PDB file of C-alpha atoms and ligand atoms in Angstrom:
ATOM      1  CA  MET A   1     -19.658   3.623   4.798  1.00 39.00           C
ATOM      2  CA  LYS A   2     -16.751   1.121   3.381  1.00 40.00           C
ATOM      3  CA  GLY A   3     -16.674   4.346   0.621  1.00 40.00           C
ATOM      4  CA  ASN A   4     -17.361   7.040   3.197  1.00 40.00           C
ATOM      5  CA  LEU A   5     -14.379   5.803   5.091  1.00 38.00           C
ATOM      6  CA  PHE A   6     -12.007   5.490   1.531  1.00 41.00           C
ATOM      7  CA  THR A   7     -13.681   8.962   0.560  1.00 39.00           C
ATOM      8  CA  LYS A   8     -12.430  10.695   3.706  1.00 37.00           C
ATOM      9  CA  LEU A   9      -9.178   9.219   3.627  1.00 40.00           C
ATOM     10  CA  ALA A  10      -8.292  11.967   1.544  1.00 41.00           C
ATOM     11  CA  LEU A  11      -5.935  11.176  -1.859  1.00 44.00           C
ATOM     12  CA  VAL A  12      -3.885  13.905  -1.433  1.00 42.00           C
ATOM     13  CA  ALA A  13      -3.443  16.985  -3.376  1.00 38.00           C
ATOM     14  CA  ILE A  14      -5.896  16.146  -5.977  1.00 37.00           C
ATOM     15  CA  CYS A  15      -6.530  18.694  -8.242  1.00 33.00           C
ATOM     16  CA  ALA A  16      -7.986  18.592 -11.457  1.00 33.00           C
ATOM     17  CA  VAL A  17     -11.522  16.913 -10.233  1.00 33.00           C
ATOM     18  CA  MET A  18     -12.943  16.617 -13.819  1.00 32.00           C
ATOM     19  CA  ALA A  19      -9.582  15.116 -15.385  1.00 34.00           C
ATOM     20  CA  LEU A  20     -10.536  11.576 -13.950  1.00 34.00           C
ATOM     21  CA  SER A  21     -10.209  10.050 -17.652  1.00 33.00           C
ATOM     22  CA  LEU A  22      -6.418   9.097 -17.251  1.00 36.00           C
ATOM     23  CA  ALA A  23      -7.719   6.299 -14.886  1.00 36.00           C
ATOM     24  CA  GLY A  24     -11.128   5.872 -16.456  1.00 34.00           C
ATOM     25  CA  CYS A  25     -13.196   6.581 -13.788  1.00 34.00           C
ATOM     26  CA  ASN A  26     -16.172   5.651 -15.524  1.00 35.00           C
ATOM     27  CA  SER A  27     -15.515   1.791 -15.723  1.00 35.00           C
ATOM     28  CA  GLY A  28     -16.644   0.270 -12.799  1.00 34.00           C
ATOM     29  CA  GLY A  29     -16.683  -2.740 -13.295  1.00 35.00           C
ATOM     30  CA  GLY A  30     -12.839  -2.402 -14.043  1.00 34.00           C
ATOM     31  CA  GLU A  31     -12.660  -5.616 -16.970  1.00 34.00           C
ATOM     32  CA  ASP A  32     -10.538  -3.886 -19.963  1.00 35.00           C
ATOM     33  CA  SER A  33     -10.497  -0.938 -18.381  1.00 34.00           C
ATOM     34  CA  THR A  34      -7.622  -2.024 -16.267  1.00 35.00           C
ATOM     35  CA  GLY A  35      -5.392  -2.763 -19.088  1.00 35.00           C
ATOM     36  CA  THR A  36      -6.303  -0.694 -21.309  1.00 34.00           C
ATOM     37  CA  ASN A  37      -6.758   2.392 -18.677  1.00 34.00           C
ATOM     38  CA  ALA A  38      -2.947   1.692 -17.308  1.00 36.00           C
ATOM     39  CA  GLY A  39      -0.781   2.180 -20.568  1.00 34.00           C
ATOM     40  CA  GLY A  40      -2.383  -0.938 -22.622  1.00 33.00           C
ATOM     41  CA  GLU A  41       0.162  -1.308 -24.437  1.00 34.00           C
ATOM     42  CA  VAL A  42       3.087  -0.582 -22.000  1.00 34.00           C
ATOM     43  CA  VAL A  43       4.623  -2.826 -19.135  1.00 34.00           C
ATOM     44  CA  GLU A  44       4.795  -5.994 -19.890  1.00 34.00           C
ATOM     45  CA  SER A  45       6.781  -6.721 -17.099  1.00 38.00           C
ATOM     46  CA  ILE A  46       9.729  -8.921 -18.326  1.00 37.00           C
ATOM     47  CA  GLY A  47       8.849 -11.996 -15.753  1.00 36.00           C
ATOM     48  CA  THR A  48      11.226 -14.278 -14.794  1.00 37.00           C
ATOM     49  CA  ASP A  49      13.446 -14.748 -17.336  1.00 36.00           C
ATOM     50  CA  GLY A  50      16.274 -12.059 -18.579  1.00 38.00           C
ATOM     51  CA  SER A  51      17.112 -10.435 -15.147  1.00 38.00           C
ATOM     52  CA  GLU A  52      21.262 -10.974 -14.987  1.00 38.00           C
ATOM     53  CA  SER A  53      21.188 -11.646 -11.399  1.00 37.00           C
ATOM     54  CA  GLY A  54      23.480 -10.723  -8.990  1.00 37.00           C
ATOM     55  CA  GLU A  55      23.607  -7.380 -11.035  1.00 37.00           C
ATOM     56  CA  GLY A  56      23.887  -4.059  -8.812  1.00 38.00           C
ATOM     57  CA  SER A  57      21.705  -1.843  -9.539  1.00 43.00           C
ATOM     58  CA  ALA A  58      18.508  -2.509 -11.758  1.00 45.00           C
ATOM     59  CA  ALA A  59      18.595   1.225 -12.215  1.00 45.00           C
ATOM     60  CA  SER A  60      21.868   1.152 -12.928  1.00 44.00           C
ATOM     61  CA  THR A  61      21.655  -1.593 -15.634  1.00 46.00           C
ATOM     62  CA  GLY A  62      19.405   1.001 -18.066  1.00 57.00           C
ATOM     63  CA  GLY A  63      18.180  -1.745 -19.844  1.00 71.00           C
ATOM     64  CA  GLY A  64      14.422   0.152 -19.653  1.00 93.00           C
ATOM     65  CA  GLU A  65      13.164  -1.190 -16.789  1.00 95.00           C
ATOM     66  CA  ILE A  66      12.453  -0.639 -13.571  1.00 97.00           C
ATOM     67  CA  ILE A  67      12.492  -2.882 -10.738  1.00 98.00           C
ATOM     68  CA  MET A  68       9.519  -2.017  -7.619  1.00 98.00           C
ATOM     69  CA  GLY A  69      10.018  -4.282  -4.552  1.00 98.00           C
ATOM     70  CA  THR A  70       6.193  -4.614  -2.774  1.00 98.00           C
ATOM     71  CA  ASN A  71       4.147  -7.000  -0.545  1.00 98.00           C
ATOM     72  CA  ALA A  72       0.973  -7.893  -2.238  1.00 98.00           C
ATOM     73  CA  GLU A  73      -0.856  -8.755   0.926  1.00 98.00           C
ATOM     74  CA  PHE A  74      -2.147  -5.764   1.496  1.00 98.00           C
ATOM     75  CA  ALA A  75      -5.980  -4.662  -0.802  1.00 97.00           C
ATOM     76  CA  PRO A  76      -5.747  -2.518  -2.296  1.00 98.00           C
ATOM     77  CA  PHE A  77      -2.694  -0.976  -2.442  1.00 98.00           C
ATOM     78  CA  GLU A  78      -1.224  -4.348  -3.765  1.00 98.00           C
ATOM     79  CA  PHE A  79      -2.625  -7.912  -4.381  1.00 98.00           C
ATOM     80  CA  VAL A  80      -2.356 -10.397  -5.809  1.00 97.00           C
ATOM     81  CA  ALA A  81      -4.955 -11.378  -8.991  1.00 95.00           C
ATOM     82  CA  THR A  82      -6.125 -13.794 -11.003  1.00 91.00           C
ATOM     83  CA  GLU A  83      -8.611 -11.321 -13.347  1.00 91.00           C
ATOM     84  CA  ASN A  84      -7.079  -9.004 -15.407  1.00 90.00           C
ATOM     85  CA  PRO A  85      -4.062  -7.482 -13.562  1.00 95.00           C
ATOM     86  CA  LEU A  86      -2.506  -5.072 -14.367  1.00 95.00           C
ATOM     87  CA  ILE A  87       1.229  -6.123 -14.226  1.00 95.00           C
ATOM     88  CA  ASP A  88       2.099 -10.135 -13.140  1.00 95.00           C
ATOM     89  CA  ASN A  89      -0.424 -11.180 -11.323  1.00 97.00           C
ATOM     90  CA  PHE A  90      -0.615  -8.032  -9.041  1.00 98.00           C
ATOM     91  CA  ASP A  91      -2.884  -5.189  -9.078  1.00 98.00           C
ATOM     92  CA  GLY A  92      -4.099  -2.628  -6.907  1.00 98.00           C
ATOM     93  CA  ILE A  93      -3.883   1.059  -6.180  1.00 98.00           C
ATOM     94  CA  ASP A  94      -0.231   1.006  -5.727  1.00 98.00           C
ATOM     95  CA  ILE A  95       0.428  -0.988  -9.102  1.00 98.00           C
ATOM     96  CA  ALA A  96      -1.469   1.265 -10.803  1.00 98.00           C
ATOM     97  CA  ILE A  97       0.288   4.555 -10.134  1.00 98.00           C
ATOM     98  CA  ALA A  98       3.816   2.611 -10.555  1.00 98.00           C
ATOM     99  CA  LEU A  99       2.588   1.384 -13.756  1.00 97.00           C
ATOM    100  CA  GLU A 100       1.383   5.118 -15.170  1.00 97.00           C
ATOM    101  CA  ILE A 101       5.440   5.882 -13.116  1.00 98.00           C
ATOM    102  CA  GLY A 102       7.409   3.604 -15.530  1.00 97.00           C
ATOM    103  CA  LYS A 103       5.407   5.523 -18.520  1.00 96.00           C
ATOM    104  CA  GLU A 104       6.709   8.477 -17.301  1.00 96.00           C
ATOM    105  CA  LEU A 105      10.277   7.570 -17.161  1.00 96.00           C
ATOM    106  CA  GLY A 106      10.051   5.218 -20.389  1.00 96.00           C
ATOM    107  CA  LYS A 107      10.523   2.279 -18.050  1.00 97.00           C
ATOM    108  CA  SER A 108       8.994  -0.994 -18.419  1.00 97.00           C
ATOM    109  CA  ILE A 109       8.186  -1.962 -14.377  1.00 97.00           C
ATOM    110  CA  LYS A 110       8.969  -5.579 -13.254  1.00 97.00           C
ATOM    111  CA  ILE A 111       7.692  -6.341  -9.597  1.00 98.00           C
ATOM    112  CA  GLU A 112       9.839  -8.548  -6.752  1.00 98.00           C
ATOM    113  CA  ASN A 113       7.079  -9.409  -4.144  1.00 98.00           C
ATOM    114  CA  MET A 114       8.501 -10.088  -1.137  1.00 97.00           C
ATOM    115  CA  PRO A 115       8.099 -10.388   2.787  1.00 96.00           C
ATOM    116  CA  PHE A 116       7.345  -6.567   4.168  1.00 96.00           C
ATOM    117  CA  ASP A 117      10.014  -5.638   6.708  1.00 94.00           C
ATOM    118  CA  SER A 118      12.705  -6.934   3.540  1.00 96.00           C
ATOM    119  CA  LEU A 119      11.880  -4.161   1.394  1.00 97.00           C
ATOM    120  CA  LEU A 120      14.098  -1.656   2.718  1.00 97.00           C
ATOM    121  CA  VAL A 121      16.761  -4.604   2.969  1.00 97.00           C
ATOM    122  CA  ALA A 122      16.030  -5.286  -0.632  1.00 98.00           C
ATOM    123  CA  LEU A 123      16.330  -1.206  -1.509  1.00 97.00           C
ATOM    124  CA  GLU A 124      19.472  -1.213   0.276  1.00 97.00           C
ATOM    125  CA  THR A 125      21.164  -3.748  -1.447  1.00 97.00           C
ATOM    126  CA  GLY A 126      20.266  -2.851  -5.239  1.00 97.00           C
ATOM    127  CA  LYS A 127      17.909  -5.951  -5.689  1.00 98.00           C
ATOM    128  CA  VAL A 128      14.887  -3.362  -6.231  1.00 98.00           C
ATOM    129  CA  ASP A 129      14.963   0.642  -7.401  1.00 98.00           C
ATOM    130  CA  PHE A 130      11.987   2.019  -5.066  1.00 98.00           C
ATOM    131  CA  VAL A 131       9.790   0.631  -2.693  1.00 98.00           C
ATOM    132  CA  MET A 132       6.238   0.902  -3.076  1.00 98.00           C
ATOM    133  CA  ALA A 133       3.711  -0.827  -0.760  1.00 98.00           C
ATOM    134  CA  GLY A 134       1.413   1.178   1.156  1.00 98.00           C
ATOM    135  CA  MET A 135       4.886   1.966   3.095  1.00 98.00           C
ATOM    136  CA  THR A 136       4.045   4.861   6.020  1.00 98.00           C
ATOM    137  CA  VAL A 137       6.578   7.629   6.130  1.00 98.00           C
ATOM    138  CA  THR A 138       8.653   7.106   9.378  1.00 98.00           C
ATOM    139  CA  GLU A 139      11.643   8.715  10.885  1.00 97.00           C
ATOM    140  CA  GLU A 140      13.565   4.974  11.376  1.00 97.00           C
ATOM    141  CA  ARG A 141      12.867   4.193   8.250  1.00 98.00           C
ATOM    142  CA  LYS A 142      13.935   7.480   7.013  1.00 98.00           C
ATOM    143  CA  GLN A 143      17.367   6.571   8.225  1.00 97.00           C
ATOM    144  CA  ASN A 144      17.493   4.006   5.941  1.00 96.00           C
ATOM    145  CA  ALA A 145      15.395   5.188   2.627  1.00 98.00           C
ATOM    146  CA  ASP A 146      14.900   8.744   0.862  1.00 98.00           C
ATOM    147  CA  PHE A 147      11.573   9.213   0.501  1.00 98.00           C
ATOM    148  CA  SER A 148       9.010  10.288  -2.434  1.00 98.00           C
ATOM    149  CA  ASN A 149       6.376  13.165  -1.751  1.00 98.00           C
ATOM    150  CA  THR A 150       3.178  11.262   0.276  1.00 98.00           C
ATOM    151  CA  TYR A 151       0.633  10.621  -2.311  1.00 97.00           C
ATOM    152  CA  TYR A 152      -1.782   8.504   0.226  1.00 97.00           C
ATOM    153  CA  VAL A 153      -2.776   9.593   3.833  1.00 97.00           C
ATOM    154  CA  ALA A 154      -3.923   6.790   5.839  1.00 97.00           C
ATOM    155  CA  LYS A 155      -4.750   5.676   9.338  1.00 97.00           C
ATOM    156  CA  GLN A 156      -4.714   3.078  11.922  1.00 98.00           C
ATOM    157  CA  VAL A 157      -8.895   1.599  12.011  1.00 98.00           C
ATOM    158  CA  ILE A 158      -9.645  -1.111  14.816  1.00 98.00           C
ATOM    159  CA  ILE A 159     -11.471  -4.411  13.559  1.00 98.00           C
ATOM    160  CA  VAL A 160     -13.814  -5.739  15.425  1.00 98.00           C
ATOM    161  CA  PRO A 161     -16.514  -8.170  15.737  1.00 98.00           C
ATOM    162  CA  GLU A 162     -20.128  -6.356  15.001  1.00 97.00           C
ATOM    163  CA  ALA A 163     -20.705  -7.143  19.122  1.00 96.00           C
ATOM    164  CA  SER A 164     -17.778  -6.121  20.285  1.00 98.00           C
ATOM    165  CA  GLU A 165     -17.999  -3.509  23.099  1.00 97.00           C
ATOM    166  CA  VAL A 166     -14.016  -2.376  21.248  1.00 98.00           C
ATOM    167  CA  LYS A 167     -15.291   1.584  20.767  1.00 98.00           C
ATOM    168  CA  SER A 168     -12.013   3.000  20.838  1.00 98.00           C
ATOM    169  CA  ALA A 169      -8.350   2.811  21.195  1.00 98.00           C
ATOM    170  CA  ALA A 170      -7.827   3.092  25.088  1.00 98.00           C
ATOM    171  CA  ASP A 171     -10.590  -0.251  24.597  1.00 98.00           C
ATOM    172  CA  LEU A 172      -7.814  -2.564  23.817  1.00 98.00           C
ATOM    173  CA  ASN A 173      -5.895  -2.311  26.856  1.00 98.00           C
ATOM    174  CA  GLY A 174      -5.640  -5.865  28.240  1.00 98.00           C
ATOM    175  CA  LYS A 175      -7.515  -7.128  25.031  1.00 98.00           C
ATOM    176  CA  ALA A 176      -5.955  -9.849  22.464  1.00 98.00           C
ATOM    177  CA  VAL A 177      -5.501  -7.682  19.061  1.00 98.00           C
ATOM    178  CA  GLY A 178      -3.960  -8.864  16.035  1.00 98.00           C
ATOM    179  CA  VAL A 179      -1.105  -6.510  14.356  1.00 98.00           C
ATOM    180  CA  VAL A 180       1.137  -7.979  11.123  1.00 98.00           C
ATOM    181  CA  LEU A 181       4.770  -8.103  11.843  1.00 96.00           C
ATOM    182  CA  GLY A 182       6.411  -4.298  11.275  1.00 96.00           C
ATOM    183  CA  TYR A 183       3.489  -2.948  10.102  1.00 98.00           C
ATOM    184  CA  THR A 184       2.960   0.584  11.739  1.00 98.00           C
ATOM    185  CA  GLY A 185       0.108  -0.774  13.807  1.00 98.00           C
ATOM    186  CA  ASP A 186       2.318  -2.840  15.376  1.00 98.00           C
ATOM    187  CA  MET A 187       4.937  -0.422  16.298  1.00 97.00           C
ATOM    188  CA  ILE A 188       1.840   1.842  17.596  1.00 98.00           C
ATOM    189  CA  MET A 189      -0.266  -1.037  19.203  1.00 98.00           C
ATOM    190  CA  SER A 190       3.591  -2.154  20.821  1.00 98.00           C
ATOM    191  CA  GLU A 191       3.127   1.325  23.240  1.00 97.00           C
ATOM    192  CA  THR A 192       0.442   0.681  24.946  1.00 97.00           C
ATOM    193  CA  GLU A 193      -1.623  -2.125  27.360  1.00 97.00           C
ATOM    194  CA  ALA A 194      -3.014  -4.366  24.145  1.00 98.00           C
ATOM    195  CA  VAL A 195      -1.483  -7.822  24.225  1.00 98.00           C
ATOM    196  CA  LEU A 196      -0.197  -8.345  21.012  1.00 98.00           C
ATOM    197  CA  THR A 197      -0.455 -11.103  18.253  1.00 98.00           C
ATOM    198  CA  ARG A 198       1.739 -10.702  15.262  1.00 98.00           C
ATOM    199  CA  TYR A 199       0.733 -12.030  12.121  1.00 98.00           C
ATOM    200  CA  ASN A 200       2.436 -12.471   8.993  1.00 96.00           C
ATOM    201  CA  LYS A 201       0.100 -10.806   6.498  1.00 97.00           C
ATOM    202  CA  GLY A 202      -3.542  -8.722   7.747  1.00 98.00           C
ATOM    203  CA  ALA A 203      -5.591 -11.648   6.455  1.00 97.00           C
ATOM    204  CA  ASP A 204      -4.063 -14.171   8.730  1.00 98.00           C
ATOM    205  CA  ALA A 205      -4.961 -11.790  11.769  1.00 98.00           C
ATOM    206  CA  VAL A 206      -8.690 -11.314  10.490  1.00 98.00           C
ATOM    207  CA  MET A 207      -8.718 -15.383   9.828  1.00 98.00           C
ATOM    208  CA  ASP A 208      -7.713 -15.627  14.131  1.00 98.00           C
ATOM    209  CA  LEU A 209     -10.856 -12.758  14.426  1.00 98.00           C
ATOM    210  CA  VAL A 210     -13.019 -14.318  12.905  1.00 98.00           C
ATOM    211  CA  ASN A 211     -12.073 -17.299  14.575  1.00 97.00           C
ATOM    212  CA  GLY A 212     -12.832 -15.575  17.933  1.00 97.00           C
ATOM    213  CA  LYS A 213      -9.126 -16.216  19.105  1.00 98.00           C
ATOM    214  CA  ILE A 214      -8.368 -12.286  19.281  1.00 98.00           C
ATOM    215  CA  ASP A 215      -9.953  -9.391  20.455  1.00 98.00           C
ATOM    216  CA  ALA A 216      -9.610  -7.093  17.533  1.00 98.00           C
ATOM    217  CA  VAL A 217      -7.506  -6.496  14.930  1.00 98.00           C
ATOM    218  CA  VAL A 218      -5.178  -3.268  14.452  1.00 98.00           C
ATOM    219  CA  ILE A 219      -4.136  -2.528  10.479  1.00 98.00           C
ATOM    220  CA  ASP A 220      -4.315   0.616   8.095  1.00 98.00           C
ATOM    221  CA  SER A 221      -7.718   2.082   7.267  1.00 97.00           C
ATOM    222  CA  ALA A 222      -8.235   0.763   3.534  1.00 97.00           C
ATOM    223  CA  PRO A 223      -7.590  -2.409   3.510  1.00 98.00           C
ATOM    224  CA  ALA A 224      -8.965  -2.778   6.855  1.00 98.00           C
ATOM    225  CA  ALA A 225     -12.123  -1.692   5.139  1.00 97.00           C
ATOM    226  CA  SER A 226     -11.420  -4.256   2.372  1.00 96.00           C
ATOM    227  CA  LEU A 227     -10.626  -6.872   4.658  1.00 97.00           C
ATOM    228  CA  ALA A 228     -14.172  -6.049   6.476  1.00 97.00           C
ATOM    229  CA  ALA A 229     -15.865  -6.350   3.060  1.00 95.00           C
ATOM    230  CA  LYS A 230     -14.528  -9.928   2.698  1.00 94.00           C
ATOM    231  CA  ASN A 231     -15.726 -11.248   6.067  1.00 96.00           C
ATOM    232  CA  PRO A 232     -19.174 -10.077   6.977  1.00 94.00           C
ATOM    233  CA  GLY A 233     -19.931  -9.411  10.854  1.00 96.00           C
ATOM    234  CA  LEU A 234     -16.989  -7.496  11.402  1.00 98.00           C
ATOM    235  CA  VAL A 235     -16.754  -3.661  11.561  1.00 98.00           C
ATOM    236  CA  LEU A 236     -14.430  -0.888  11.944  1.00 98.00           C
ATOM    237  CA  VAL A 237     -14.086   1.030  15.196  1.00 98.00           C
ATOM    238  CA  GLU A 238     -12.186   4.473  14.167  1.00 98.00           C
ATOM    239  CA  ASP A 239     -10.314   6.659  16.735  1.00 98.00           C
ATOM    240  CA  ALA A 240      -8.934   9.607  15.468  1.00 95.00           C
ATOM    241  CA  ALA A 241      -7.880  10.822  18.566  1.00 95.00           C
ATOM    242  CA  ALA A 242      -5.647   7.978  18.977  1.00 96.00           C
ATOM    243  CA  PHE A 243      -4.147   7.376  15.324  1.00 97.00           C
ATOM    244  CA  GLU A 244      -2.020   9.872  13.681  1.00 97.00           C
ATOM    245  CA  ASN A 245      -2.537  10.719  10.748  1.00 98.00           C
ATOM    246  CA  GLU A 246       0.237   8.225   8.035  1.00 98.00           C
ATOM    247  CA  GLU A 247       1.751   9.449   4.583  1.00 98.00           C
ATOM    248  CA  TYR A 248       2.424   6.699   2.409  1.00 98.00           C
ATOM    249  CA  ALA A 249       5.065   7.606  -0.036  1.00 98.00           C
ATOM    250  CA  ILE A 250       6.994   5.763  -2.321  1.00 98.00           C
ATOM    251  CA  ALA A 251      11.161   4.635  -0.740  1.00 98.00           C
ATOM    252  CA  VAL A 252      14.862   5.092  -2.974  1.00 98.00           C
ATOM    253  CA  LYS A 253      17.466   3.492  -2.201  1.00 98.00           C
ATOM    254  CA  LYS A 254      19.228   6.794   0.474  1.00 97.00           C
ATOM    255  CA  GLY A 255      20.698   9.404  -2.379  1.00 97.00           C
ATOM    256  CA  ASN A 256      19.343   8.230  -4.997  1.00 97.00           C
ATOM    257  CA  THR A 257      18.246  11.678  -5.585  1.00 97.00           C
ATOM    258  CA  GLU A 258      17.927  10.904  -9.946  1.00 97.00           C
ATOM    259  CA  LEU A 259      15.212   8.944  -9.552  1.00 97.00           C
ATOM    260  CA  LEU A 260      13.427  10.799  -6.440  1.00 98.00           C
ATOM    261  CA  ASN A 261      13.287  13.273  -8.625  1.00 98.00           C
ATOM    262  CA  GLU A 262      11.996  11.586 -11.607  1.00 97.00           C
ATOM    263  CA  ILE A 263       9.772   9.690  -9.523  1.00 98.00           C
ATOM    264  CA  ASN A 264       8.034  13.254  -7.872  1.00 98.00           C
ATOM    265  CA  ALA A 265       7.571  14.672 -10.910  1.00 98.00           C
ATOM    266  CA  ALA A 266       5.305  11.726 -11.932  1.00 98.00           C
ATOM    267  CA  LEU A 267       3.690  11.568  -8.828  1.00 98.00           C
ATOM    268  CA  GLN A 268       2.695  15.292  -9.230  1.00 97.00           C
ATOM    269  CA  LYS A 269       1.767  14.985 -13.252  1.00 97.00           C
ATOM    270  CA  LEU A 270      -0.648  11.823 -11.661  1.00 97.00           C
ATOM    271  CA  GLN A 271      -1.935  13.951  -8.849  1.00 96.00           C
ATOM    272  CA  ASP A 272      -2.667  16.693 -11.638  1.00 96.00           C
ATOM    273  CA  ALA A 273      -4.184  14.659 -13.621  1.00 96.00           C
ATOM    274  CA  GLY A 274      -6.647  13.844 -10.738  1.00 96.00           C
ATOM    275  CA  ALA A 275      -5.102   9.592 -11.792  1.00 95.00           C
ATOM    276  CA  ILE A 276      -4.215   8.816  -8.211  1.00 95.00           C
ATOM    277  CA  GLU A 277      -7.565   9.770  -6.543  1.00 94.00           C
ATOM    278  CA  ALA A 278      -9.122   8.027  -9.474  1.00 95.00           C
ATOM    279  CA  PHE A 279      -7.044   4.695  -9.160  1.00 96.00           C
ATOM    280  CA  GLY A 280      -8.504   5.021  -4.976  1.00 94.00           C
ATOM    281  CA  GLN A 281     -11.661   5.038  -6.310  1.00 93.00           C
ATOM    282  CA  LYS A 282     -11.417   2.203  -8.360  1.00 94.00           C
ATOM    283  CA  TYR A 283     -10.113  -0.523  -6.254  1.00 94.00           C
ATOM    284  CA  GLN A 284     -12.095   0.933  -3.338  1.00 84.00           C
ATOM    285  CA  GLU A 285     -14.707  -2.341  -2.549  1.00 60.00           C
TER     286      GLU A 285
HETATM  287  N1  LIG B 301       1.154   1.538   5.874  1.00 66.49           N
HETATM  288  C1  LIG B 301       1.911   0.379   7.301  1.00 66.49           C
HETATM  289  C2  LIG B 301       3.272   0.328   6.998  1.00 66.49           C
HETATM  290  O1  LIG B 301       4.285   1.360   6.558  1.00 66.49           O
HETATM  291  C3  LIG B 301       1.546  -0.925   6.169  1.00 66.49           C
HETATM  292  C4  LIG B 301       1.937  -1.395   5.471  1.00 66.49           C
HETATM  293  C5  LIG B 301       1.881  -2.626   4.588  1.00 66.49           C
HETATM  294  N2  LIG B 301       1.963  -2.645   3.411  1.00 66.49           N
HETATM  295  C6  LIG B 301       1.934  -4.084   2.674  1.00 66.49           C
HETATM  296  N3  LIG B 301       2.330  -3.839   1.111  1.00 66.49           N
HETATM  297  N4  LIG B 301       2.240  -4.973   3.332  1.00 66.49           N
HETATM  298  O2  LIG B 301       3.728  -0.265   8.035  1.00 66.49           O
END
């Protein structure tokens, strides 16, 4: 079920099915494979030590390091992990992709974890060089950042208790629905007759759902599958007619074409090698 959902989500532009080697698709359990396939030698991120704070764009400091802004509350794309995390204590599809992009660029990746709605501001002020956070490209966000090519296609889905009578998005009218503040699910549901509660992270919304405080949660498909998998008794309701495809992309500061081009080239290589799809499979729950 969850697997199906994930597969249906169609990682974009996967070319060679056989070229999965880059991501070590045979790894299954994913213990040491994590470190190794992601590049082993590479990218021990430069913890808290040496960053000259108050510096402008970190990219322009040149020092072999590039700073990624994310919000690690969005498994399977980015989450805090204790076991074999890829970079510092962070793991997930986006982290794995970023690590590979870093290799292509010859830079180590440093991660700045922050609230989701701070990410594009951090980009604008030069606190981070790029943002990778399962971020959907929207017209509004395009005013404030430039986006790479799409690396993943998602959709909103509804999480409900098994016994729920909610079978479609229309059934949410008048219901108590949890969304995460500033996520596309928030924007979309704000246009409806649902009665919204806005949470800081998906896990908090799901906790209230489990406790019967709200009737449903609307969030991106892969995180929804992850959250439902962790909470027996919850199921996913898809409504392909109500929810449009959303494209995830990497954001750079407006006008930073040089970095954008480099990122796009690296993404293309990864897609051609089937690596992005392999990361998707690896982190699916
Ligand atoms: N795709 C949604 C959006 O762009 C949710 C992204 C949330 N990502 C995160 N790392 N918390 O609004």
